[in-house]
PDB file of C-alpha atoms and ligand atoms in Angstrom:
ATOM      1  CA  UNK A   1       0.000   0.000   0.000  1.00 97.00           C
ATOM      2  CA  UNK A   2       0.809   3.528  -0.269  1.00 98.00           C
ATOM      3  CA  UNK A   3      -0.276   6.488   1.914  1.00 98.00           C
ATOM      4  CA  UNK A   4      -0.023  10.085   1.424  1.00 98.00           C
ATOM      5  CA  UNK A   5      -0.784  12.515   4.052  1.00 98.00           C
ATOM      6  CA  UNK A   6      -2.213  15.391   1.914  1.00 98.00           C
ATOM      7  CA  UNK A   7      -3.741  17.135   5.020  1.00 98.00           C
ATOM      8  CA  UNK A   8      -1.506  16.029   8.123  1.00 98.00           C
ATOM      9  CA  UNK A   9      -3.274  19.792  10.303  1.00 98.00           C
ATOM     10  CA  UNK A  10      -6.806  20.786  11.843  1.00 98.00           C
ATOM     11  CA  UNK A  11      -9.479  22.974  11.632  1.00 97.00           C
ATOM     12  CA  UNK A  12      -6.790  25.745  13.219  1.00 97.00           C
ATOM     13  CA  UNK A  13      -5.457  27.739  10.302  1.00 96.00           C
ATOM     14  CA  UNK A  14      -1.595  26.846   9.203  1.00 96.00           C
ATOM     15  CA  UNK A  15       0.250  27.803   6.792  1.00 95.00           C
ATOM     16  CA  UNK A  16       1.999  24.812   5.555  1.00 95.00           C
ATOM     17  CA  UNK A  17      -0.659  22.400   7.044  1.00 98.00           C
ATOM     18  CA  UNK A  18      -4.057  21.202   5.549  1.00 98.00           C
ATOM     19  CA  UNK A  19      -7.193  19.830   7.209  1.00 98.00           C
ATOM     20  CA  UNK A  20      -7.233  16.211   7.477  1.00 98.00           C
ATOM     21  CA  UNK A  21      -7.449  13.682   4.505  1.00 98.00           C
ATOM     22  CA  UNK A  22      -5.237  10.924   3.093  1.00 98.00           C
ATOM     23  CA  UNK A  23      -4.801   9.395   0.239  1.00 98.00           C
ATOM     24  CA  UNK A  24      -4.384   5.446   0.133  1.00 98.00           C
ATOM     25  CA  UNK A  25      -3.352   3.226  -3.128  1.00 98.00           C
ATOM     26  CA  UNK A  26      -3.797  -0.563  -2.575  1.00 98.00           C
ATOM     27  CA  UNK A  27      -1.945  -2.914  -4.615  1.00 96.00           C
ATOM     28  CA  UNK A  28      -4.573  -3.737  -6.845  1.00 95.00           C
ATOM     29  CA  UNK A  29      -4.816   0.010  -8.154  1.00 95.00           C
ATOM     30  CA  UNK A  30      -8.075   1.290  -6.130  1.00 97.00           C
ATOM     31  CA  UNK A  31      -7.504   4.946  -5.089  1.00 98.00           C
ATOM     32  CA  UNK A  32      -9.359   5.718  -1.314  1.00 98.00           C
ATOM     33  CA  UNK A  33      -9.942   9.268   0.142  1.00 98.00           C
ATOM     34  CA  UNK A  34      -9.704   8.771   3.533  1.00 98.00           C
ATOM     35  CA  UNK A  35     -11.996  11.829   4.880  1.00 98.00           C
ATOM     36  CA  UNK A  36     -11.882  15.209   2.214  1.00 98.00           C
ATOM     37  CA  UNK A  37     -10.731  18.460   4.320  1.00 98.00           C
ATOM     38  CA  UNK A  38     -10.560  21.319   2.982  1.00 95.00           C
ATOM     39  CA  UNK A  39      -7.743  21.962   0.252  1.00 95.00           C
ATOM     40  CA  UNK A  40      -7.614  18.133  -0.842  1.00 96.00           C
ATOM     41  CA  UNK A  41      -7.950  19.086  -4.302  1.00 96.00           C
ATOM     42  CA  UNK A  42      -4.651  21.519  -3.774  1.00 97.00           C
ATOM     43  CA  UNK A  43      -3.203  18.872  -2.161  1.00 98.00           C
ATOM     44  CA  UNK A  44      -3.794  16.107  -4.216  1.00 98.00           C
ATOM     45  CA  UNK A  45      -2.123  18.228  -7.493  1.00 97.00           C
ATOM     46  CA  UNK A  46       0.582  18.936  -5.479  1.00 98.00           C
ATOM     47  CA  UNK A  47       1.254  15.362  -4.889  1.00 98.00           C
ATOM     48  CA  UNK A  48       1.016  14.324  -8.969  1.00 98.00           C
ATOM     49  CA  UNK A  49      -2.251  12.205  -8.045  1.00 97.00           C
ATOM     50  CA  UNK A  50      -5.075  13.158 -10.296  1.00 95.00           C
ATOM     51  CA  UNK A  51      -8.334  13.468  -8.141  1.00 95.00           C
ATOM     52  CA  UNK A  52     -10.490  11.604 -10.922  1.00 94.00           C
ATOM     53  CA  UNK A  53      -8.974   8.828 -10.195  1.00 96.00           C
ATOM     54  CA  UNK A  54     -10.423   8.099  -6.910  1.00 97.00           C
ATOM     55  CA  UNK A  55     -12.430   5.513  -6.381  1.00 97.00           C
ATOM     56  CA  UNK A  56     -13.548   5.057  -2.598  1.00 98.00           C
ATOM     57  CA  UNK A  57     -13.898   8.170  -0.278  1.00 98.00           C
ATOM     58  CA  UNK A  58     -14.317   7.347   3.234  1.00 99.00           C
ATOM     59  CA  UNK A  59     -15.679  10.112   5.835  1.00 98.00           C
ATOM     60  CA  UNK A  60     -15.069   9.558   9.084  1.00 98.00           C
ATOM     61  CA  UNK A  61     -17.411  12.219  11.099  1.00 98.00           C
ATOM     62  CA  UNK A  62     -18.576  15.183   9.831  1.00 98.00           C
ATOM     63  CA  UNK A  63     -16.519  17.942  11.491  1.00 98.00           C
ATOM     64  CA  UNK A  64     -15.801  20.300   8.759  1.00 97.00           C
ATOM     65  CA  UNK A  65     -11.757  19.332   8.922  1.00 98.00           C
ATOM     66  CA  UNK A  66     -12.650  16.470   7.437  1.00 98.00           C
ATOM     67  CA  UNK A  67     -15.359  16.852   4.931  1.00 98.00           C
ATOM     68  CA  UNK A  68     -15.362  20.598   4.315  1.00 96.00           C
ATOM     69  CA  UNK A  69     -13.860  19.567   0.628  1.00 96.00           C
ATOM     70  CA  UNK A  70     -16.237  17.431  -0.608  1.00 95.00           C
ATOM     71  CA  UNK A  71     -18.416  20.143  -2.587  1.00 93.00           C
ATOM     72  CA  UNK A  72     -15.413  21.355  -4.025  1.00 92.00           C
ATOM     73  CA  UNK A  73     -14.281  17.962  -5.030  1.00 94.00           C
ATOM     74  CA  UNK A  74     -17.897  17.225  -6.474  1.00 91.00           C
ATOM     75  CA  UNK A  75     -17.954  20.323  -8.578  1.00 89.00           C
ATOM     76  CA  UNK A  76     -14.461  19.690  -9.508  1.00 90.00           C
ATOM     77  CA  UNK A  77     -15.996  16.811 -11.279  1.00 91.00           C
ATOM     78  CA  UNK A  78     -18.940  18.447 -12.487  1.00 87.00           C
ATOM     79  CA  UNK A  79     -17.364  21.579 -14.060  1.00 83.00           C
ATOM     80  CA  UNK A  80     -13.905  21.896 -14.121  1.00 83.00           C
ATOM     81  CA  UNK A  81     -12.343  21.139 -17.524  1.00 83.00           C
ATOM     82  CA  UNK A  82     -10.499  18.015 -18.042  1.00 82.00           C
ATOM     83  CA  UNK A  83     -11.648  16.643 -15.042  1.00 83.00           C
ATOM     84  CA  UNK A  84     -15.047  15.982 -15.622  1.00 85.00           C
ATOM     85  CA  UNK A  85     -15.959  12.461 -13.967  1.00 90.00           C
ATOM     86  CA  UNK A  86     -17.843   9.475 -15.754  1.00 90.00           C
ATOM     87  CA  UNK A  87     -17.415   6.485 -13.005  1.00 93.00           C
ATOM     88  CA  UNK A  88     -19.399   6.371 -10.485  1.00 95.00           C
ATOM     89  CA  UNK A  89     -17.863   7.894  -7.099  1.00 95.00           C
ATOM     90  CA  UNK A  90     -19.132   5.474  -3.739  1.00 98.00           C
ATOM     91  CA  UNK A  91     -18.865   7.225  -0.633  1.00 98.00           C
ATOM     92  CA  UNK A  92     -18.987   5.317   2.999  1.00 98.00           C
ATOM     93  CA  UNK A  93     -19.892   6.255   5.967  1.00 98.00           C
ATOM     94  CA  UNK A  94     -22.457   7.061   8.438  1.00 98.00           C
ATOM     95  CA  UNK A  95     -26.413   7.901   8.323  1.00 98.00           C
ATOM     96  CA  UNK A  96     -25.010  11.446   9.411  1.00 97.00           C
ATOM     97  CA  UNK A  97     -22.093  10.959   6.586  1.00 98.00           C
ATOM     98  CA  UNK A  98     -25.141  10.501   3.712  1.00 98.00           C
ATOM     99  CA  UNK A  99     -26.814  13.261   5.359  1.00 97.00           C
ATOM    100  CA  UNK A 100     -24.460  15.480   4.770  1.00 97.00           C
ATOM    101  CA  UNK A 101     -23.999  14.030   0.949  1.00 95.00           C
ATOM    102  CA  UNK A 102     -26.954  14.672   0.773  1.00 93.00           C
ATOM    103  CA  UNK A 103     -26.624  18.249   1.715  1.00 93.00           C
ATOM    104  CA  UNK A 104     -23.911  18.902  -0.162  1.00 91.00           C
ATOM    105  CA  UNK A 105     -26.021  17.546  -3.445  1.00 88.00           C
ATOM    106  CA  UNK A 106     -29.072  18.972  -2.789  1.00 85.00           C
ATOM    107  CA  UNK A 107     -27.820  22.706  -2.549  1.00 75.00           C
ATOM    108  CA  UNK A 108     -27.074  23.458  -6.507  1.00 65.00           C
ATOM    109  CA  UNK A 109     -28.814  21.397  -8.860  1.00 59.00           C
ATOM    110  CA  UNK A 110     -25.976  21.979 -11.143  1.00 64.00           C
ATOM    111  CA  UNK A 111     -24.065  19.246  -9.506  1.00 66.00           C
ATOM    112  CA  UNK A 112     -26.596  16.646 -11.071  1.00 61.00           C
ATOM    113  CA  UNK A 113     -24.025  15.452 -13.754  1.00 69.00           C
ATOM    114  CA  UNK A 114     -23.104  12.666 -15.675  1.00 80.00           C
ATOM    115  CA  UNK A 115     -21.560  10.580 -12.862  1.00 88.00           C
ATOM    116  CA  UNK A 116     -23.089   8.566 -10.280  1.00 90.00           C
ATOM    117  CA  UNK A 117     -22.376   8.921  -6.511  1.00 93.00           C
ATOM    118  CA  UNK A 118     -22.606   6.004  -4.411  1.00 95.00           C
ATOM    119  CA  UNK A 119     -23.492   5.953  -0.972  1.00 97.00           C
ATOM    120  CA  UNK A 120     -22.507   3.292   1.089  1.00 98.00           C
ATOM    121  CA  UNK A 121     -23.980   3.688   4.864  1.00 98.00           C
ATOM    122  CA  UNK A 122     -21.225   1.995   7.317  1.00 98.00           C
ATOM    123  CA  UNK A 123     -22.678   1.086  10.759  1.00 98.00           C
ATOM    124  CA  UNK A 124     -19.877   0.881  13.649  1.00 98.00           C
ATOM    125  CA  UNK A 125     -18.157  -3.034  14.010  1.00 98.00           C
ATOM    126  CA  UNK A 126     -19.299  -3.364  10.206  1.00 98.00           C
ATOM    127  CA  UNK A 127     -17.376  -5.853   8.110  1.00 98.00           C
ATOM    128  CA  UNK A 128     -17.338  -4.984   4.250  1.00 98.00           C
ATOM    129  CA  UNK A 129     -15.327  -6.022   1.433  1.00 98.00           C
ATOM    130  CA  UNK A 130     -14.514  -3.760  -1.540  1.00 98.00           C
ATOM    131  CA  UNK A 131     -12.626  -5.688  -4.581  1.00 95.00           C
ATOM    132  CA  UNK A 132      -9.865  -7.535  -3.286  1.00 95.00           C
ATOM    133  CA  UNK A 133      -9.767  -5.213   0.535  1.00 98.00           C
ATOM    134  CA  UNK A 134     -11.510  -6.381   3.805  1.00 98.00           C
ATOM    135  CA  UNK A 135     -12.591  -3.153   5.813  1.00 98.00           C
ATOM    136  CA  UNK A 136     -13.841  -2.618   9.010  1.00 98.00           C
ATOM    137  CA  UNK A 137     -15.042   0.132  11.034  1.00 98.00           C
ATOM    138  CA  UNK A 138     -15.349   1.057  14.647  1.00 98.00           C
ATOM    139  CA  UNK A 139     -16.662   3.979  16.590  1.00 98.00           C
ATOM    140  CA  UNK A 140     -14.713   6.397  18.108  1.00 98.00           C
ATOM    141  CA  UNK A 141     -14.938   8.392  20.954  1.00 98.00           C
ATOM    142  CA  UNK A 142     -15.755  12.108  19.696  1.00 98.00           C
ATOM    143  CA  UNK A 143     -18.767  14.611  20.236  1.00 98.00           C
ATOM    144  CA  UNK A 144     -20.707  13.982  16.976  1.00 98.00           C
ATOM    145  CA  UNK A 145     -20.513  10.071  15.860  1.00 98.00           C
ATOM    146  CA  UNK A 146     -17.045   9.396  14.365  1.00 98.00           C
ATOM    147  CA  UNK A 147     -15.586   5.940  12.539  1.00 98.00           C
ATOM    148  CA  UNK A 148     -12.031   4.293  12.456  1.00 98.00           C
ATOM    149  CA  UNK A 149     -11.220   2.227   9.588  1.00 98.00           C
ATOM    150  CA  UNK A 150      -9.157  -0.747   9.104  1.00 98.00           C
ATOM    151  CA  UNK A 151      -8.188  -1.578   5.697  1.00 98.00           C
ATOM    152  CA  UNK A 152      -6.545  -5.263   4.610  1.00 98.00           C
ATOM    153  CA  UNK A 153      -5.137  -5.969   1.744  1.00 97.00           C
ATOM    154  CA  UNK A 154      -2.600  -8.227   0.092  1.00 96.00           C
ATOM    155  CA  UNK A 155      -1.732  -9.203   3.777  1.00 96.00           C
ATOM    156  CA  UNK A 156      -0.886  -5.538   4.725  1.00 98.00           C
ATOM    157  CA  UNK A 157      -3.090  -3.354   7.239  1.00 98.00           C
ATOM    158  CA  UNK A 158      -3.545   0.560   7.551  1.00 98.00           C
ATOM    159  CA  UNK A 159      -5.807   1.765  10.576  1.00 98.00           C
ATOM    160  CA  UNK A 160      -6.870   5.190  10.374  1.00 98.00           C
ATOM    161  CA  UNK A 161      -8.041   6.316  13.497  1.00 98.00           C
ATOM    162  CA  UNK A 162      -9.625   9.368  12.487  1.00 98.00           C
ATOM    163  CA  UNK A 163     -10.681  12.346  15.867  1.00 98.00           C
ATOM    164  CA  UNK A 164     -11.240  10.501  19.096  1.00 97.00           C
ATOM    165  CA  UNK A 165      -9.646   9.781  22.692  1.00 97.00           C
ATOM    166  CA  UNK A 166      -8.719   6.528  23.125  1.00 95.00           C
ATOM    167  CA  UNK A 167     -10.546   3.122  23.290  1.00 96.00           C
ATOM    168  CA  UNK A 168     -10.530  -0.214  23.232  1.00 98.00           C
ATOM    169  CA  UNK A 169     -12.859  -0.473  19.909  1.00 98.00           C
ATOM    170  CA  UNK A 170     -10.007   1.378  18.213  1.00 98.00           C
ATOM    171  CA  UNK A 171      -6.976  -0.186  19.627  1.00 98.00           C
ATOM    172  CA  UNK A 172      -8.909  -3.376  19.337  1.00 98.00           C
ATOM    173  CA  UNK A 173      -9.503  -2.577  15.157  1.00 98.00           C
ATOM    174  CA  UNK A 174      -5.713  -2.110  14.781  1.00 98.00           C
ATOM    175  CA  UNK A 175      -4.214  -5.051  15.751  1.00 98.00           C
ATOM    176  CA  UNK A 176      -1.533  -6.289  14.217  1.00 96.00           C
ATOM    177  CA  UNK A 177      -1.403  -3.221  11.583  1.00 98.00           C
ATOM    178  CA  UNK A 178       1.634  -1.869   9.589  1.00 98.00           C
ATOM    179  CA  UNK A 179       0.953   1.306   9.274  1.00 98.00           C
ATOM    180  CA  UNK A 180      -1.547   3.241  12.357  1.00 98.00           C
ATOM    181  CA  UNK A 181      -2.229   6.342  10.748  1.00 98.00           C
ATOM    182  CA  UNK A 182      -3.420   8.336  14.219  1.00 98.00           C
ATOM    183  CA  UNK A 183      -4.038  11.734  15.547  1.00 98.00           C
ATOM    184  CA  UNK A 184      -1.202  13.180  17.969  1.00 98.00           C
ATOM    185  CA  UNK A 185      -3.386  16.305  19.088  1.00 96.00           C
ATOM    186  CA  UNK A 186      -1.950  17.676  22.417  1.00 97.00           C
ATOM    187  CA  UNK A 187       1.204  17.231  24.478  1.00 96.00           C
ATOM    188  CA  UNK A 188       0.047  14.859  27.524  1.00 93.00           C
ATOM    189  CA  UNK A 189      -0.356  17.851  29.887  1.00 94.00           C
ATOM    190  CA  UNK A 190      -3.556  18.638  27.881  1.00 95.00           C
ATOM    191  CA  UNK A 191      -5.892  15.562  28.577  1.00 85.00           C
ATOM    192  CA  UNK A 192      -9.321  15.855  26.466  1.00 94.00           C
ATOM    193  CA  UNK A 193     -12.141  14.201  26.648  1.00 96.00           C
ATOM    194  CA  UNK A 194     -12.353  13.743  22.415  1.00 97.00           C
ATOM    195  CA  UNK A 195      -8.650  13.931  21.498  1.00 98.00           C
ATOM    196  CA  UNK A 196      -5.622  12.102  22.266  1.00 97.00           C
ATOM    197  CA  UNK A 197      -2.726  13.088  23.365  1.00 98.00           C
ATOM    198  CA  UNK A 198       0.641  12.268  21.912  1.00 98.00           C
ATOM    199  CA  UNK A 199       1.522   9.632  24.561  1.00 98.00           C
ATOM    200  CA  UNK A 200      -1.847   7.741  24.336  1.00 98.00           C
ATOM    201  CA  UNK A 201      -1.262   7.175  20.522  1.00 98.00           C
ATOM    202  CA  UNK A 202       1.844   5.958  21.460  1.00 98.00           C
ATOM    203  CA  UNK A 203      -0.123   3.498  23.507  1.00 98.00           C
ATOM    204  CA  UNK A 204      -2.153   2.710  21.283  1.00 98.00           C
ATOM    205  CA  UNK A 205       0.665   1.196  18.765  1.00 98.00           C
ATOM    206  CA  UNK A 206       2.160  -0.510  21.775  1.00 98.00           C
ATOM    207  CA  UNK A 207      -1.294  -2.533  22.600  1.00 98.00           C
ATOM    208  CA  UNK A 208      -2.227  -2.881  19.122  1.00 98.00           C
ATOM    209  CA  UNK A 209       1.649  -4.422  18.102  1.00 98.00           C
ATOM    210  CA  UNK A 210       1.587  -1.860  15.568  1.00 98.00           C
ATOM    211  CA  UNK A 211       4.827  -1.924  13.356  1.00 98.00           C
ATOM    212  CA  UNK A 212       4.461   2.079  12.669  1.00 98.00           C
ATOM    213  CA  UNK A 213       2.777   5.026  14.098  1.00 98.00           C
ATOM    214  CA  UNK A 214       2.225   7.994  11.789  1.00 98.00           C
ATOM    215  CA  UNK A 215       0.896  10.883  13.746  1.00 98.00           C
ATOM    216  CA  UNK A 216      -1.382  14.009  12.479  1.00 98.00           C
ATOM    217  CA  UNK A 217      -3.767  15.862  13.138  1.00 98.00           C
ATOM    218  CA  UNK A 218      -1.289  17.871  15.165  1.00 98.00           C
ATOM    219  CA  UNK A 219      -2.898  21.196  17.015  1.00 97.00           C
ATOM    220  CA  UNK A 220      -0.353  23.908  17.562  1.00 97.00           C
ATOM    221  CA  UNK A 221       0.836  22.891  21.141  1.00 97.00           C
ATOM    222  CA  UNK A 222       2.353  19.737  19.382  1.00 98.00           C
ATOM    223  CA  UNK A 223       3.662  21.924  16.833  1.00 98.00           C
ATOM    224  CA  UNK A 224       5.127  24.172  19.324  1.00 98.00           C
ATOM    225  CA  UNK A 225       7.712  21.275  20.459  1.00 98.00           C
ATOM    226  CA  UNK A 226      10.670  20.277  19.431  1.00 98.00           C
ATOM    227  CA  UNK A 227      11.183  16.928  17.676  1.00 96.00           C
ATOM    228  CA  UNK A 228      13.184  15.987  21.124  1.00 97.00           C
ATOM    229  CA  UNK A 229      10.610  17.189  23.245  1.00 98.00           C
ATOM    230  CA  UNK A 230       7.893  14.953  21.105  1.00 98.00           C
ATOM    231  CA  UNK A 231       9.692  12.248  21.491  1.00 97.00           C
ATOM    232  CA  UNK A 232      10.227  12.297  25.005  1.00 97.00           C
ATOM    233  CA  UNK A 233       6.587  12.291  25.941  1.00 96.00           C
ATOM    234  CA  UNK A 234       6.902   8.286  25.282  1.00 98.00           C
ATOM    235  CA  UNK A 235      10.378   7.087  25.679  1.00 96.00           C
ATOM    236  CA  UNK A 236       9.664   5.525  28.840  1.00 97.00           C
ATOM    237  CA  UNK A 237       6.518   3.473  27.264  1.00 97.00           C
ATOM    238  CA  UNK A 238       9.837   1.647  24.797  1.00 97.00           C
ATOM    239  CA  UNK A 239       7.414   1.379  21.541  1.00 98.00           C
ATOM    240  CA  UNK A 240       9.366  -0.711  19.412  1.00 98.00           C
ATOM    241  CA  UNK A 241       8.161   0.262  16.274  1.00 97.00           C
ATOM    242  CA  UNK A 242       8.762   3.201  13.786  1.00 97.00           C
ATOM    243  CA  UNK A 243       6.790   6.636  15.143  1.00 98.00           C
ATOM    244  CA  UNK A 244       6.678   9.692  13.029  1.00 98.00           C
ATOM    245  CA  UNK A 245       5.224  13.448  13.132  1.00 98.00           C
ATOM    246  CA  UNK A 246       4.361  13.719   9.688  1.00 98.00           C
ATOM    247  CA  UNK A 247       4.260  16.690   7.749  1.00 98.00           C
ATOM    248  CA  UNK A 248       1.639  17.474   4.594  1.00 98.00           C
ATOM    249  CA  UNK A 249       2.965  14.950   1.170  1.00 98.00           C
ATOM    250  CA  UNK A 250       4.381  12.628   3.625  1.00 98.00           C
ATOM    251  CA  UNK A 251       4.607   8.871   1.699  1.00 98.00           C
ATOM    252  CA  UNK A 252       4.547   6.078   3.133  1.00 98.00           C
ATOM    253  CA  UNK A 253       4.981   2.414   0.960  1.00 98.00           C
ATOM    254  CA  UNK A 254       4.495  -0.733   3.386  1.00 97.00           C
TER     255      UNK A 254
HETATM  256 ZN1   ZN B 301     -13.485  15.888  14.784  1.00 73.97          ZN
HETATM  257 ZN1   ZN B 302     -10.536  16.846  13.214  1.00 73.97          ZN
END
């Protein structure tokens, strides 16, 4: 598989960081969104990919960091020259997900075009197989209902967290993955009720026997630290594996 952090920030303005979504290529070719914040379209030029070919988007919640880019994206595909989209798109994920498709749809008729969207509703512990990938989702624990995804293919796993503070149904869904694609919000001297802290991603990884921990979603206390000061919020938990701060156009191939 390969992963590209296109939006590694939040919904607090940056300059060099987007909101969150991620691009992930399995082996077999299929091209998932995983959530569409604001400036994926940017993002996704400035990483070569061409936004038509996506295939799968999956929304995780629908705080506007991570699906304040959908309309764009739609009209991308509606209007924009040379991008105009034939295949159908399928979307996944919750009743409030569609609703929001929905929304997003029903506000300019001009968006009815010559491409079919998909909607695939995704109910939390769900099971689903698209082509040759197993999925599964749990819920996390956030204010406004929020799914993690787990994504097997070819014998290789991605878990994408998505916004929550930890839990079991999470650390549970990524066992055993290569690549735990997680949000690092605060330093650990900011506990939060709907976030997680830097350290309890770290544990995470540890109790899931994940083999590497990519960390976004990174609010500007995390920023504030030094890469030595990051790293010394877990040094005493000895994570074996591979954990990195990543910055916007990160890759990873595993
Ligand atoms: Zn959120
Ligand atoms: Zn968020």
């Amino acid at each position: 598989m390969e992963l590209i952090v296109l939006g590694s920030g939040t919904c607090v303005p940056d300059p060099v960081r987007y909101p969150s979504s991620h691009l992930l290529r399995l082996d077999d070719g299929e091209l998932w969104l995983l959530d569409v914040g604001v400036g994926c379209l940017q993002q996704l030029m400035r990483a070569g990919e061409n936004p038509n070919e996506i295939d799968h988007i999956f929304i995780s919640h629908n705080h506007p960091d991570h699906v304040g880019g959908l309309a764009a994206l739609i009209q991308s595909y509606t209007h924009a020259p040379g991008f105009k989209r034939e295949s159908t798109l399928n979307i996944y994920g919750s009743n409030d997900v569609g609703n929001y498709l929905h929304y997003v749809q029903s506000f300019s008729a001009s968006f009815e075009s010559g491409f079919d969207i998909a909607f695939h509703h995704l109910v939390d512990g769900q099971e689903f197989v698209v082509g040759e990938a197993i999925l599964r989702t749990a819920a996390a624990i956030h204010p406004i209902p929020t799914q993690a995804l787990r994504v097997e293919s070819y014998g290789k796993v991605l878990l994408y967290g998505a916004d929550g503070a930890p839990c079991d149904a999470v650390t549970e869904l990524a066992i055993g993955a290569d690549l735990l694609l997680l949000e690092a919000a605060y330093p650990s001297s900011m506990k939060s009720d709907v976030h997680q802290t830097i350290v309890q991603a770290v544990e995470v990884a540890l109790n899931a026997k994940a083999r590497k921990l990519v960390l976004v979603h990174l609010y500007p206390e995390v920023l504030a630290m030094s890469h030595d000061q990051r790293c010394s919020e877990f040094k005493t938990l000895n994570y074996p594996g591979e954990v990195i701060f990543a910055d916007d156009l990160a890759r990873f191939i595993f």
